[in-house]
Structures are given as C-alpha cells and as structure tokens.
XYZ file of C-alpha atoms in Angstrom:
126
model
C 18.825 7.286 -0.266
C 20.289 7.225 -3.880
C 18.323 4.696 -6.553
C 20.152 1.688 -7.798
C 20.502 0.679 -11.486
C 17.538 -1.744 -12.672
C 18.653 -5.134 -10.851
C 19.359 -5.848 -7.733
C 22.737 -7.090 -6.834
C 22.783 -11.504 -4.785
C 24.911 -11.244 -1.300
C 27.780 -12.417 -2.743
C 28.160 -9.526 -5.098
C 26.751 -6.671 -3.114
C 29.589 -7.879 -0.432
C 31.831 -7.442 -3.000
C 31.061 -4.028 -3.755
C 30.881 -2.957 0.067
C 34.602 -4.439 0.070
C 35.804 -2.085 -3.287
C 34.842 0.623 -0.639
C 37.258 -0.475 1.676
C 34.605 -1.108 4.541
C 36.050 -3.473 7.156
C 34.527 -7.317 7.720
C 32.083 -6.319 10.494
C 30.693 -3.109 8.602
C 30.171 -4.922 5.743
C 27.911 -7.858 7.961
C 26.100 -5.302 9.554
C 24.929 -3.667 5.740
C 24.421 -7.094 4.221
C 22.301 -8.405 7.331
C 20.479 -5.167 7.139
C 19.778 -5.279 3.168
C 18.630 -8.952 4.240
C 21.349 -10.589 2.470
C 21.014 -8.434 -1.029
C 20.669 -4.891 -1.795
C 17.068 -4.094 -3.005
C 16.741 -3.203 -6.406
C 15.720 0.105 -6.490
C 18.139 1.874 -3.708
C 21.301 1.756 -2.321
C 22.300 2.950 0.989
C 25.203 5.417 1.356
C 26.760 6.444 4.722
C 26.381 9.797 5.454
C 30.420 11.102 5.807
C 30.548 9.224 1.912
C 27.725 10.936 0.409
C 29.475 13.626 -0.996
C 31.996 11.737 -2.406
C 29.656 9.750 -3.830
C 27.793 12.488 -5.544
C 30.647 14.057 -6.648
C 32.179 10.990 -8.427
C 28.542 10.651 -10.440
C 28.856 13.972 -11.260
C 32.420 13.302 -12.673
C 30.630 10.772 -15.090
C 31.961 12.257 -18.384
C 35.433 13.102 -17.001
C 37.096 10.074 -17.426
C 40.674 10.304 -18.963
C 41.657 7.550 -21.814
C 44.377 5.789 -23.305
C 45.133 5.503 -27.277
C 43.230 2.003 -27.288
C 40.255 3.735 -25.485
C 40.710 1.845 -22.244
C 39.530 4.133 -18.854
C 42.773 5.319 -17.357
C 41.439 7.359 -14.680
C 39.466 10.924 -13.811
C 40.082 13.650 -15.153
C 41.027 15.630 -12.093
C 41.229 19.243 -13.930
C 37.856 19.438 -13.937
C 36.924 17.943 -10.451
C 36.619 21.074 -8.477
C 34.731 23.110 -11.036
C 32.081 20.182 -11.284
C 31.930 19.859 -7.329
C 30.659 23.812 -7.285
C 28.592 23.316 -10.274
C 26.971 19.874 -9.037
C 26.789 22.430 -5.450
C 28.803 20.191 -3.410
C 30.664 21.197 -0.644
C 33.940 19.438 -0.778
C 37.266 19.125 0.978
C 40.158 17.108 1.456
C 38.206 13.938 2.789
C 36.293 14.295 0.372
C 38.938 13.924 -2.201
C 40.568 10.947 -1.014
C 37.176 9.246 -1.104
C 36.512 9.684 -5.216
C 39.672 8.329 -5.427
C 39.170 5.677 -3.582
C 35.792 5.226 -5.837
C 37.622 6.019 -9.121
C 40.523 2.877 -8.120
C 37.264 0.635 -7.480
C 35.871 1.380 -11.020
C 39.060 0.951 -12.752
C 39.393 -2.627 -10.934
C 35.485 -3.342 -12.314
C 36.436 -1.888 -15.409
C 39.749 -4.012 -16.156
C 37.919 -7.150 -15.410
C 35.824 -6.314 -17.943
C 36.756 -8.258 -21.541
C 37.957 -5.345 -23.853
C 35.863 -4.708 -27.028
C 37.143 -3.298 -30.142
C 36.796 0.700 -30.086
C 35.437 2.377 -33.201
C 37.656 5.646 -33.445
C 37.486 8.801 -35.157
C 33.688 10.849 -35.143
C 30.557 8.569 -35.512
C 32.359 5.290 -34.933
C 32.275 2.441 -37.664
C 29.567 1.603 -40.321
C-alpha cells in the first residue's frame, strides 16, 4: 500500500485519476465501489503488475525536463535507468511503457494547471 498526499480525493475525482491510468469502465467501478466511493486519505491502492512503474516514476521526481518559460515538458529519460537500479527496481520493457503512460497523465494535470510567472536565474526574485 503506498500513502496518499494529506486529503483525500470525492468519487468524482478519484474516478478521474483511475481513468489518466487508462483503466477500463468496469475496473475503475470495481476500485471506486471498493474505496466506498472515495479513496481514503491516507493510502492509495496500486495494482500489483503497476507497482514498479509507479515507484519508479516517484523516484524520477527531480528528472523532469523544461522548456525556456519553465513549463514541464516531460522526463528526463537519460537518467531513468540509472535511478531504477539506484531506487533497486527491477525494470523492463512493461515497465517502461507504464511511466510513460504516468508521465502523459501528469503533463495533462499539469497543463490544466493556470501558469504562474517563473522567477529565473539562482535564488529566484526578491
């Protein structure tokens, strides 16, 4: 079981994020039924053949790639197996595809998101 930010996400949205991982109609019943109509607020359940993928996209945290306004453009995949063997995941192929399929959900999230003026250069704006 992997623990969820502070609050706990209504039906409505936690369906929404069950469909950004491309779950089909009746999957996504089943999990919202079983969560009682809302995630809880402290966990999050993760099926087992996503796990790793899972893991390895929070360990990617730090490795997104950006634009010259600062906007998210994507993971930086140069990294991605050397933090897989350093977070000691066991990855493959499958594997791959799925933190892709995770990074293309974020960067939906992200560019619904209103943009906010980005302080550049070191130690932002005074």
């Amino acid at each position: 079981m992997l623990r969820r930010p502070a609050s706990a996400a209504g039906p409505e949205r936690f369906r929404a994020e069950l469909e950004a991982f491309g779950l089909e109609a009746a999957q996504i019943d089943t999990m919202v039924k079983a969560a009682g109509g809302a995630a809880r607020k402290d966990e999050i359940e993760v099926f087992g053949w996503c796990a790793t993928s899972l893991r390895w996209f929070l360990a990617m945290a730090s490795q997104w790639r950006r634009d010259g306004e600062g906007r998210v453009t994507g993971l930086d995949y140069g990294p991605a197996e050397a933090t897989a063997r350093m977070a000691g995941l066991d990855t493959g192929p499958d594997d791959f595809a799925r933190l892709q399929v995770l990074e293309q959900a974020t960067l939906r999230v992200l560019r619904e998101r209103p943009q906010r003026p980005r302080a550049h250069g070191l130690g932002g704006r005074r």
